[in-house]
Coordinates of C-alpha atoms and ligand atoms in Angstrom, one line a residue:
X1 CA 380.8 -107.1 196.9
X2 CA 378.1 -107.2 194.0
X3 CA 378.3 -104.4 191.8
X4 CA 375.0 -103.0 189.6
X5 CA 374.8 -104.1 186.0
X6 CA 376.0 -101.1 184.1
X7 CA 372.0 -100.2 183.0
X8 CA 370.9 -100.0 187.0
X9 CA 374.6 -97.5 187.5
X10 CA 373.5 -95.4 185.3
X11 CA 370.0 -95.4 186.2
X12 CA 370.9 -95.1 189.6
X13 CA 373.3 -92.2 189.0
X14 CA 370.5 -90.5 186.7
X15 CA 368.2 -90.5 189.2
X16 CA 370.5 -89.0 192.3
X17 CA 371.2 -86.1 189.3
X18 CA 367.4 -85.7 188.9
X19 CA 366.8 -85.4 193.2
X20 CA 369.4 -83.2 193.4
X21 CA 369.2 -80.6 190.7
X22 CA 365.4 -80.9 189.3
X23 CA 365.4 -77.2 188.7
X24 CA 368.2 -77.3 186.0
X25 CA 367.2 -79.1 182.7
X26 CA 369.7 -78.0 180.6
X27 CA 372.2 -79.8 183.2
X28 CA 369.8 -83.1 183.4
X29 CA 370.2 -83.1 179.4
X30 CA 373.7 -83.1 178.9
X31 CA 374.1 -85.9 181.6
X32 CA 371.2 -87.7 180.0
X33 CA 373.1 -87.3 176.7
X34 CA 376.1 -88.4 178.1
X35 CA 375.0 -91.4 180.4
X36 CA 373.1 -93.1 177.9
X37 CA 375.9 -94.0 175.8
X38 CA 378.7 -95.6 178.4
X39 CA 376.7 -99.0 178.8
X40 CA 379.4 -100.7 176.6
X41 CA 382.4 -98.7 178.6
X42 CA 380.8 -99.7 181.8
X43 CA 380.6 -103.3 181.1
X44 CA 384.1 -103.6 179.9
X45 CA 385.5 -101.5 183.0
X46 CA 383.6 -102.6 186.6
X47 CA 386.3 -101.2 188.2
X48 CA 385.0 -97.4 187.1
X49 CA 381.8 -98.7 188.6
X50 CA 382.9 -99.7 192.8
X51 CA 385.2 -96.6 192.1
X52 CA 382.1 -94.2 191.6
X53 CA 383.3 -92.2 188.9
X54 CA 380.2 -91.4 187.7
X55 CA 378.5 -90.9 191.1
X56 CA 381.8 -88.0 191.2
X57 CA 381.9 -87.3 187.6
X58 CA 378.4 -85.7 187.8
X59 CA 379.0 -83.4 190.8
X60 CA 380.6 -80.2 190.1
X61 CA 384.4 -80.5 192.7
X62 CA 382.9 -76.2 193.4
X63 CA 380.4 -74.5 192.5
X64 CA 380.3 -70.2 192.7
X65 CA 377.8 -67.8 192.8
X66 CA 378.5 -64.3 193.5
X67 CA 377.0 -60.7 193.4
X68 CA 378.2 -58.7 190.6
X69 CA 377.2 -54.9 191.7
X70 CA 378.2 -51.9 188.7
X71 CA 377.1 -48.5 187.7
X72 CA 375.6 -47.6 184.6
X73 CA 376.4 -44.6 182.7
X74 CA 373.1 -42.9 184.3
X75 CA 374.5 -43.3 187.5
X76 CA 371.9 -45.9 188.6
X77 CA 373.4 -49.0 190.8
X78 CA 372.9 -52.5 189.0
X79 CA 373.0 -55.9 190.3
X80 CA 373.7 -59.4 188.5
X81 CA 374.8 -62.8 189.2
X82 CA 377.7 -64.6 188.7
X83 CA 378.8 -68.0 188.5
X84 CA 381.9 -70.3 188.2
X85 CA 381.6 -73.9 188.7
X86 CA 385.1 -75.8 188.6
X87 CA 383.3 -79.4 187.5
X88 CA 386.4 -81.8 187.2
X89 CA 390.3 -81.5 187.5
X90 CA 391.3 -84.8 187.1
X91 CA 393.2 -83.9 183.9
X92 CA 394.9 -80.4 185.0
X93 CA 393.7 -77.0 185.3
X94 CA 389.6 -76.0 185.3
X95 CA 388.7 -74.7 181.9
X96 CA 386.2 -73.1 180.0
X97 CA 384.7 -70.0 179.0
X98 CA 382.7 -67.3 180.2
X99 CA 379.1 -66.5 179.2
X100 CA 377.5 -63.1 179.4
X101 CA 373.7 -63.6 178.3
X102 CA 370.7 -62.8 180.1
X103 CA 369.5 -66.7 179.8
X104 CA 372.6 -67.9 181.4
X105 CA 371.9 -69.6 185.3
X106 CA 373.3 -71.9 187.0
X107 CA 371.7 -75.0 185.1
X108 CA 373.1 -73.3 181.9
X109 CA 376.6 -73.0 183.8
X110 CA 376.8 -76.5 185.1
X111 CA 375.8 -78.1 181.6
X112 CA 378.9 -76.3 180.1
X113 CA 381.1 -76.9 182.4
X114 CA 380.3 -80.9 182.5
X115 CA 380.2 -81.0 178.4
X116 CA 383.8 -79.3 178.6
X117 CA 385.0 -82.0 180.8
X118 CA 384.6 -84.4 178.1
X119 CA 385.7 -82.2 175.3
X120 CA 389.2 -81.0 177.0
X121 CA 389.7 -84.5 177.5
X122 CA 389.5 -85.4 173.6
X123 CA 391.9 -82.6 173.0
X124 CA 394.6 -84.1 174.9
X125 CA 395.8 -81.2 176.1
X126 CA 396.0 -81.7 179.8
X127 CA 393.1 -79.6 180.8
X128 CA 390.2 -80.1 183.3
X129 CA 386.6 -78.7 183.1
X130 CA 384.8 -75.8 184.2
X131 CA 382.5 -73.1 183.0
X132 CA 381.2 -69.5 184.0
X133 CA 379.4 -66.4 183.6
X134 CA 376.1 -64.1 184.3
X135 CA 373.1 -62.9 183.4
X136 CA 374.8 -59.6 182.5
X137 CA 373.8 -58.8 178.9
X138 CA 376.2 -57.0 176.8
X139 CA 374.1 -55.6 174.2
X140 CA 373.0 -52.4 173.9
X141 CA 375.3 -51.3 176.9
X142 CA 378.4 -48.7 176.1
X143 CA 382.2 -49.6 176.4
X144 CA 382.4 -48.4 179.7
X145 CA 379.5 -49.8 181.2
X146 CA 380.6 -53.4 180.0
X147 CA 384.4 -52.7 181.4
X148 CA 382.6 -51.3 185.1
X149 CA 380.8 -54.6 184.8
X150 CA 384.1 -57.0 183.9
X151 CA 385.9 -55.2 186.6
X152 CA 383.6 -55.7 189.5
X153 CA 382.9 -59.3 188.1
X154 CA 386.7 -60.0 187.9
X155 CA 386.9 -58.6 191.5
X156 CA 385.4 -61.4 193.0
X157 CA 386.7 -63.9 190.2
X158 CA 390.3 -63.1 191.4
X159 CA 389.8 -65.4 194.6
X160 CA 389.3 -68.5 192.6
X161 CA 391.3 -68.4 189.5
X162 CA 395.2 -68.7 188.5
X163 CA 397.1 -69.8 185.9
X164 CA 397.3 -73.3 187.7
X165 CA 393.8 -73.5 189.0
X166 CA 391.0 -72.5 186.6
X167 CA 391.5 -70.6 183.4
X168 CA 388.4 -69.0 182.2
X169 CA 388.0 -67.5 178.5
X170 CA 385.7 -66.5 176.1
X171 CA 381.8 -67.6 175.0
X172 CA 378.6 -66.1 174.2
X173 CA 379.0 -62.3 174.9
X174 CA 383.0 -62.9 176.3
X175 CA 384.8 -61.5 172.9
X176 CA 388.5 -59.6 172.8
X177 CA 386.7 -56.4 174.3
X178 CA 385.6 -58.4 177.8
X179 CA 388.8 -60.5 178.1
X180 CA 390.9 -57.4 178.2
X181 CA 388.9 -56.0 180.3
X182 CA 388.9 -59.0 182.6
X183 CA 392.6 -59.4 182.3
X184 CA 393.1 -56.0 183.0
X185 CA 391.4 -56.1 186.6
X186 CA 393.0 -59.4 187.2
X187 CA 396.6 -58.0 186.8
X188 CA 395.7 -54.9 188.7
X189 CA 394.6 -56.5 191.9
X190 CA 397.1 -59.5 191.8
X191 CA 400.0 -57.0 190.2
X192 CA 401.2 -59.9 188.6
X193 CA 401.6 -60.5 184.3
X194 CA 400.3 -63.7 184.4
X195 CA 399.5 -63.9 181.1
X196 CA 398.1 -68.0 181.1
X197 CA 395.3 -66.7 183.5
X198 CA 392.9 -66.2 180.6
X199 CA 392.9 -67.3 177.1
X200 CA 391.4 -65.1 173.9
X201 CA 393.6 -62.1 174.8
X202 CA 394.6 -60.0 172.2
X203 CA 397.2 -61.3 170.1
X204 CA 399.4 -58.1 170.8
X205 CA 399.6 -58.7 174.6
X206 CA 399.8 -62.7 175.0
X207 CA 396.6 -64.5 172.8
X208 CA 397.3 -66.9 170.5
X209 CA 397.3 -66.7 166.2
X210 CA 393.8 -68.2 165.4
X211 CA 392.4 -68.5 168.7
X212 CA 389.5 -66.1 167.6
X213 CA 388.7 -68.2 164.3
X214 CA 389.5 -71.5 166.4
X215 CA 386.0 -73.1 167.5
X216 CA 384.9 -71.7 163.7
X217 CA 387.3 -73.4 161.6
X218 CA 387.9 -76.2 163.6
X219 CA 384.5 -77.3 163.2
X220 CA 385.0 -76.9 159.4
X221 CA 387.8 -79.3 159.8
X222 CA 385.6 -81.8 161.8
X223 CA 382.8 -82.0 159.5
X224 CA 385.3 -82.0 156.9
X225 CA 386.8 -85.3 158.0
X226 CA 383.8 -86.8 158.8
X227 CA 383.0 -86.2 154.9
X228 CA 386.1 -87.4 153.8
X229 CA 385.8 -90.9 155.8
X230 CA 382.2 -91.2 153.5
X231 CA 384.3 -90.3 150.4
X232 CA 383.0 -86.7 149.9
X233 CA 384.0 -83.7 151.0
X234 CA 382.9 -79.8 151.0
X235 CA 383.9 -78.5 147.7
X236 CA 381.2 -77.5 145.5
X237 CA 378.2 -78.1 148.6
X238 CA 376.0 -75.5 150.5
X239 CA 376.4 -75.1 153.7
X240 CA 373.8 -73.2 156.5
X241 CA 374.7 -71.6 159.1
X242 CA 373.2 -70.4 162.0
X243 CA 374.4 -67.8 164.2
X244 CA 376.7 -64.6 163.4
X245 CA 378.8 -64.2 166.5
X246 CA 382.5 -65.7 166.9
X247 CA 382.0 -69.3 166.0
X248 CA 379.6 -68.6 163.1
X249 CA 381.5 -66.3 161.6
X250 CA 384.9 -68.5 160.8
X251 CA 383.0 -71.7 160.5
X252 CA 381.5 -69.4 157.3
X253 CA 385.0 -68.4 156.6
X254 CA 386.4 -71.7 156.6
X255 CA 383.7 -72.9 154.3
X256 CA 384.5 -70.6 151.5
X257 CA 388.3 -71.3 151.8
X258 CA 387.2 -75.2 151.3
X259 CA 385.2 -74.9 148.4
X260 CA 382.2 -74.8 149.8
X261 CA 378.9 -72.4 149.7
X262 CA 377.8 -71.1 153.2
X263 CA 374.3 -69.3 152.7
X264 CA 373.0 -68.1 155.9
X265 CA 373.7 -66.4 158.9
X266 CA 371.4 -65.6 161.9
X267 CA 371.0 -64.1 165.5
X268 CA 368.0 -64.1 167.3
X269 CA 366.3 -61.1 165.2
X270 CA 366.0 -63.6 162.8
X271 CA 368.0 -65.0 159.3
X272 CA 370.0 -63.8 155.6
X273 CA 370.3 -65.6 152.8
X274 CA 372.7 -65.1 150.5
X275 CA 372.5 -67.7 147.5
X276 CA 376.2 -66.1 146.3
X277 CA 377.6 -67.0 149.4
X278 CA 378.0 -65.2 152.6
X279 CA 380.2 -62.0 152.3
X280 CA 382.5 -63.0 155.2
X281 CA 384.1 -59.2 155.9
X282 CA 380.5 -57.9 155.5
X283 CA 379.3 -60.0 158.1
X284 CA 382.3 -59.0 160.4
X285 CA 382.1 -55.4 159.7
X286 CA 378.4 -55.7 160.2
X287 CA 378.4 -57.6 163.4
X288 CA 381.9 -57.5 164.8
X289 CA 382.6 -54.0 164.5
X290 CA 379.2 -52.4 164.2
X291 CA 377.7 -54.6 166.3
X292 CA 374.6 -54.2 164.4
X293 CA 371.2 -56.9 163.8
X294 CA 371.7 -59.3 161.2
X295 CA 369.6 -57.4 159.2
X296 CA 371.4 -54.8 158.6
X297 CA 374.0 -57.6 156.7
X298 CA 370.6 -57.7 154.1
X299 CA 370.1 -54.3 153.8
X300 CA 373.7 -53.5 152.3
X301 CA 374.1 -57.0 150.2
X302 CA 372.5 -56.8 147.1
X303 CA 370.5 -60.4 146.3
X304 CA 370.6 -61.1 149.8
X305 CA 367.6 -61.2 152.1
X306 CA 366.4 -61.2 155.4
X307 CA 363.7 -63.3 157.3
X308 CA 362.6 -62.3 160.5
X309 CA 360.2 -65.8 161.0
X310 CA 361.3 -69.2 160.8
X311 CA 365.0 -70.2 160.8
X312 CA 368.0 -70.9 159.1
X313 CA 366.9 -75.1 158.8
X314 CA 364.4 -74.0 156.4
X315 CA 367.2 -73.6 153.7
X316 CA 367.8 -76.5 152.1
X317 CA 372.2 -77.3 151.8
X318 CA 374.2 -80.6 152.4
X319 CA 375.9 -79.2 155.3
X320 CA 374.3 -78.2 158.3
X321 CA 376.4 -76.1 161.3
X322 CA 374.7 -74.7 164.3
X323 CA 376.7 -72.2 166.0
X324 CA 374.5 -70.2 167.8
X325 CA 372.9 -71.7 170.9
X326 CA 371.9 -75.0 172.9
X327 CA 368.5 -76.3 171.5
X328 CA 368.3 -74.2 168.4
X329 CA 367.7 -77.3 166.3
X330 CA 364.8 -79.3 167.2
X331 CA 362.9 -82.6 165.7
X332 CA 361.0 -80.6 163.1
X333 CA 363.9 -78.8 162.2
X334 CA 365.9 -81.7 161.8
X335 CA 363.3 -83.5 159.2
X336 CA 363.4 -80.6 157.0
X337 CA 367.3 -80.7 156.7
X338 CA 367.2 -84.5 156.0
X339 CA 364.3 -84.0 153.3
X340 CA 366.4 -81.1 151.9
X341 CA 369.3 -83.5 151.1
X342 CA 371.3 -82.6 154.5
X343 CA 374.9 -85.1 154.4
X344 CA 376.8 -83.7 157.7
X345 CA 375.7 -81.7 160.8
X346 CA 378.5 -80.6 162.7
X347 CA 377.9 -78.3 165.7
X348 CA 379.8 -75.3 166.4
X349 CA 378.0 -74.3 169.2
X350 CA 377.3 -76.6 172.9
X351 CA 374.3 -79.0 172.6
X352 CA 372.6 -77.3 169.7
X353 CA 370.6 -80.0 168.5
X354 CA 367.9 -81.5 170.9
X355 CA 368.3 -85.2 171.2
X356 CA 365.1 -86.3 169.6
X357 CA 366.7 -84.4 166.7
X358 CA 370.3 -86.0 167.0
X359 CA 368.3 -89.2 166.9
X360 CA 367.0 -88.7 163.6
X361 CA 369.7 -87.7 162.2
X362 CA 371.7 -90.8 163.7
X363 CA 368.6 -92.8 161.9
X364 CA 368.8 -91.3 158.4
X365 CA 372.6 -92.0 158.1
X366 CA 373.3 -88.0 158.2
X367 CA 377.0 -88.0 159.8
X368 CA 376.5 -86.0 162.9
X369 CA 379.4 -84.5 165.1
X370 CA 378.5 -83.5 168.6
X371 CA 379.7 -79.7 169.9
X372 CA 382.0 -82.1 172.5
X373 CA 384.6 -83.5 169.6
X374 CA 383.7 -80.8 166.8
X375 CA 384.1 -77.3 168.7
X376 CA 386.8 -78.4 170.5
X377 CA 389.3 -76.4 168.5
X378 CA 388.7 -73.1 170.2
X379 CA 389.3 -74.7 173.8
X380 CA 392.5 -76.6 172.3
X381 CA 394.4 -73.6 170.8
X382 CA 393.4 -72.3 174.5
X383 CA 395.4 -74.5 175.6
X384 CA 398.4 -73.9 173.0
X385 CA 397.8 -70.0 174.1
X386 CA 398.8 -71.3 177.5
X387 CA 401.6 -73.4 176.3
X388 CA 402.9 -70.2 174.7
X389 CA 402.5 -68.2 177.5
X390 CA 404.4 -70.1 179.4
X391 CA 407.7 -70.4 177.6
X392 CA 406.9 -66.7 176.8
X393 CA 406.9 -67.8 173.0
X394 CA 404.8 -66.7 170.0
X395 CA 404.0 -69.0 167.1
X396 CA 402.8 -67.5 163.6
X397 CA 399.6 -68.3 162.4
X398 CA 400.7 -70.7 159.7
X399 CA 401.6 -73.0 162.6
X400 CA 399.2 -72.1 165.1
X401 CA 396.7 -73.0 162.0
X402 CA 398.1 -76.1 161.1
X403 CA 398.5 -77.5 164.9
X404 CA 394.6 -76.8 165.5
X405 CA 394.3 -78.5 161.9
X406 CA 396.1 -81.5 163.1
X407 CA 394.5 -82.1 166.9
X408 CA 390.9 -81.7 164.9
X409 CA 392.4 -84.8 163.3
X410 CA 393.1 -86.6 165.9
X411 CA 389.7 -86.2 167.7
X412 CA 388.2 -87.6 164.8
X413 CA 390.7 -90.1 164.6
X414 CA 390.1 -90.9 168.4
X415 CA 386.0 -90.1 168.2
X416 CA 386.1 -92.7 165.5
X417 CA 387.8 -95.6 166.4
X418 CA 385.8 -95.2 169.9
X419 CA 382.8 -95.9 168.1
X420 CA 384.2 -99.0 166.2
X421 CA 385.4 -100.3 169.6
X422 CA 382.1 -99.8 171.4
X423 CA 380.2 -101.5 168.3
X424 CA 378.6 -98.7 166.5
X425 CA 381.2 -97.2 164.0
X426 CA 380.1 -93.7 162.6
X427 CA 378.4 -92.7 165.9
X428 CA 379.8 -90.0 166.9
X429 CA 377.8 -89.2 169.6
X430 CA 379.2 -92.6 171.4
X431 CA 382.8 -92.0 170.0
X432 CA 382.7 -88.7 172.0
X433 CA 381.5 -89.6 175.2
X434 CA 383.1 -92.9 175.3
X435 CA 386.9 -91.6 174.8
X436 CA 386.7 -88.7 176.3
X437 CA 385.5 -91.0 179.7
X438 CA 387.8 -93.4 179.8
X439 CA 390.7 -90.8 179.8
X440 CA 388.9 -88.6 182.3
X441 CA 387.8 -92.0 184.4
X442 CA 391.4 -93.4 184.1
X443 CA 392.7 -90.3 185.6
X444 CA 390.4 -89.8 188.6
X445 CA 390.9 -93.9 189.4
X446 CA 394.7 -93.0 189.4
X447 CA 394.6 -90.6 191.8
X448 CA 392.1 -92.2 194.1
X449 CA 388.6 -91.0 196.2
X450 CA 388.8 -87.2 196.1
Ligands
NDP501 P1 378.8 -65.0 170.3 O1 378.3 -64.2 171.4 O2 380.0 -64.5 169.5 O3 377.7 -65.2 169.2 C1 376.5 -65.9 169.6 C2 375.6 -65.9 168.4 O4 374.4 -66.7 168.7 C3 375.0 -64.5 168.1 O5 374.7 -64.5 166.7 C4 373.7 -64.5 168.9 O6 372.7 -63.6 168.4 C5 373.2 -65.9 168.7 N1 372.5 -66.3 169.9 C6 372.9 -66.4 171.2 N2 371.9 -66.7 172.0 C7 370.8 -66.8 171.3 C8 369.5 -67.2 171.5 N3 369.1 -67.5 172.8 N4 368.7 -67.3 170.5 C9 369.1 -67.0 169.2 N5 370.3 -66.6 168.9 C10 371.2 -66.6 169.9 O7 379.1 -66.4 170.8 P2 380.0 -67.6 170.2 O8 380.0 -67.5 168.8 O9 381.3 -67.5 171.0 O10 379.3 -68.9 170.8 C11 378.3 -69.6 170.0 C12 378.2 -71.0 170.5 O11 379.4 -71.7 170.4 C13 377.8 -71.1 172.0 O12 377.0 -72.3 172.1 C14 379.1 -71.4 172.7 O13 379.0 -72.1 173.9 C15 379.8 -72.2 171.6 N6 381.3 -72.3 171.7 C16 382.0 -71.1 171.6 C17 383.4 -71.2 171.7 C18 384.3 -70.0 171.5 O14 385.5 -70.2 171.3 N7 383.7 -68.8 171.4 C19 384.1 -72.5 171.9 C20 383.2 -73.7 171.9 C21 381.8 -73.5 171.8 P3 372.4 -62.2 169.2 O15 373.6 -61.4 168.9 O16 371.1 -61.8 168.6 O17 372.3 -62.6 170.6

């Protein structure tokens, strides 16, 4: 049998993606971003190629879509979709979080869902991929219109999920307030405690120390390596920030803790600044508990301000973190940061940076960390949540903290050395992909055509 050159795999593979799913760009980006790098894995394993992992790899093992019927507090009957897609469990479990926006569809779904593949695969934890959620949007709508939502979407959820199938948690819109009422539903229909069915529950009834400020500081941690590999590090620099939700929030924290100066926070009403540095239980108070704009951060911080045009890249600092949403950083954006003096971009959030802008980047020696190896903190201690549910233990926070510290190490570590071995050393883009595919290919070859 002749096998395709690696190049005319991946072009081939490319193309079938393209056919079947042209009406989901996000999707066709992240396998794009993906794909382009595993030339030099490809050529060094034919055996991946005649076993069609990445024909399999690309196509989602199930894919859900459900109607999600609830009542609003006027009494009127309302309708939204949901979604699950269970991508790959080759490495154990599906899992991944839940999104409640009004952008999310099933493009949006399927490009998490394949990004966490890779990314639970550089945590070593033993966890497949998969991703969910629905166009329900959270804001503006009372406690008990988002719980009459969570119940009715859980109702149908129920079927799929399990503490040994698919594991869902939290993501844009999914906080404490939605898992509990998720889990809630869950045990009431199945009238089982099983507590590993969902991760991010509240640390009182089965979540995890640090799970909330996971994803947040372990980014910090990422970047923080990165820096220390170049012989700097993040005392004394600026940092911006975009976003103000759950990532945002403790990659801000984790900034000040370090040393460093984190100047901005966002949300799509627009941007502060704070040149003192951002008041971190200000911000929560503001946007955690409140649930307020952005804004209203300005408004109560004296020497702060607030700009409703424009965006948080238009700050000058030596650190750059998006944490808010996929393509928030584009080309332009990107030669304003690098022009301002910008050392390391590490994203918080999934596929924030648009590749022409990732290139760049790349091309002006800015270290860059891709949301695959640096936000994989939040998914890890997920995983540790389970672990801990399941010997029905409890760790404190000094060791949940210092374990999350410790695996954002090692996908450095690992995120590294892949890039020395595949001949570009720094890119961490390659590293990424390139480790996290071999394990995830290794696994599927090992358990043959399925
Ligand atoms: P939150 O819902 O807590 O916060 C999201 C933040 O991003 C808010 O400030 C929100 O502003 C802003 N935002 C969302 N969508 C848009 C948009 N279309 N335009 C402008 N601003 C927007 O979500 P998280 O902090 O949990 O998630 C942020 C990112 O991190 C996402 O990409 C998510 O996939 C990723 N991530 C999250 C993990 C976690 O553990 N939570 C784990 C790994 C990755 P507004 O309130 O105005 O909508």
């Amino acid at each position: 049998m002749s096998l395709p050159t690696p190049e005319a795999h991946i072009r081939a593979v490319t193309e079938t993606v393209q056919h079947r799913s042209p009406a989901e760009p996000e999707f066709l980006q992240a396998v794009h971003e993906v794909l382009d790098t595993l030339t030099p894995v490809l050529a060094e394993h034919p055996d991946f190629i005649e076993a069609g992992i990445l024909d399999r790899l690309v196509e989602p093992e199930r894919q859900l879509i459900f109607r999600v019927p609830w009542t609003d507090d006027t009494g009127l009957v309302r309708v939204n979709r949901g979604f699950r897609v269970q991508f790959n469990s080759a490495l154990g479990p599906y899992k991944g979080g839940l999104r409640f926006h009004p952008s999310v569809n099933l493009s949006v779904v399927k490009f998490l869902g394949f990004e966490q593949i890779f990314k639970n695969a550089l945590t070593s934890q033993r966890i497949g991929g998969g991703k969910g959620g629905s166009d329900f949007d959270p804001s503006g709508k009372s406690d008990a219109e988002v719980m009459r939502f969570c119940q009715s979407f859980m109702t149908e959820l129920v079927h799929h999920i399990g503490e040994h199938t698919d594991i869902p948690a939290g993501d844009i819109g999914v906080g404490a307030r939605e898992i509990g009422f998720l889990f809630g539903q869950y045990r009431r229909i199945t009238q089982r405690y099983e507590a590993g069915v969902l991760t991010g529950k509240g640390v009182g009834w089965g979540g995890a120390e640090v799970r909330t400020e996971a994803t947040g500081y372990g980014a910090v941690f990422f970047a923080e390596e990165m820096l220390l590999r170049a012989g700097e590090g993040i005392e004394g620099r600026r940092a911006v920030v975009s976003g103000s939700g759950n990532v945002a929030t403790y990659a801000i924290e984790k900034i000040q803790q370090l040393g460093g100066k984190a100047i901005t926070a966002s949300d799509s009403g627009g941007y502060v600044v704070d040149e003192q540095g951002i008041d971190v239980d200000l911000l929560k108070r503001v946007k955690g508990v409140e649930r307020a704009r952005i804004s209203e951060y300005a408004a109560r911080r004296p020497g702060a301000h607030f700009v409703a045009t424009g965006s948080v890249w238009d700050v000058p600092a030596e650190i750059a973190l998006p944490c808010a949403t996929q393509n928030e950083l584009t080309e332009e954006h990107a030669r304003t940061l690098i022009a301002g003096g910008v050392r390391a971009v590490a994203e918080g959030a999934n596929m924030p940076t648009t590749p022409g802008a990732v290139e760049l980047f790349q091309q002006a020696g800015v270290l860059f960390a891709p949301g695959k190896a640096a936000n994989a903190g939040g998914v890890a201690t997920s995983a540790l949540e389970m672990s801990q549910n399941a010997a029905r233990s409890r760790w404190d926070r000094d060791k949940s903290e210092s374990r999350l510290h410790d695996i954002m190490r090692d996908v450095h570590t690992a995120t590294y050395e892949a890039s020395e071995r595949y001949g570009r050393p720094g890119d961490y883009v390659l590293g990424a992909n390139s480790a996290a595919f071999v394990t995830v290919a290794q696994a599927m070859l090992e358990q043959g055509v399925i």
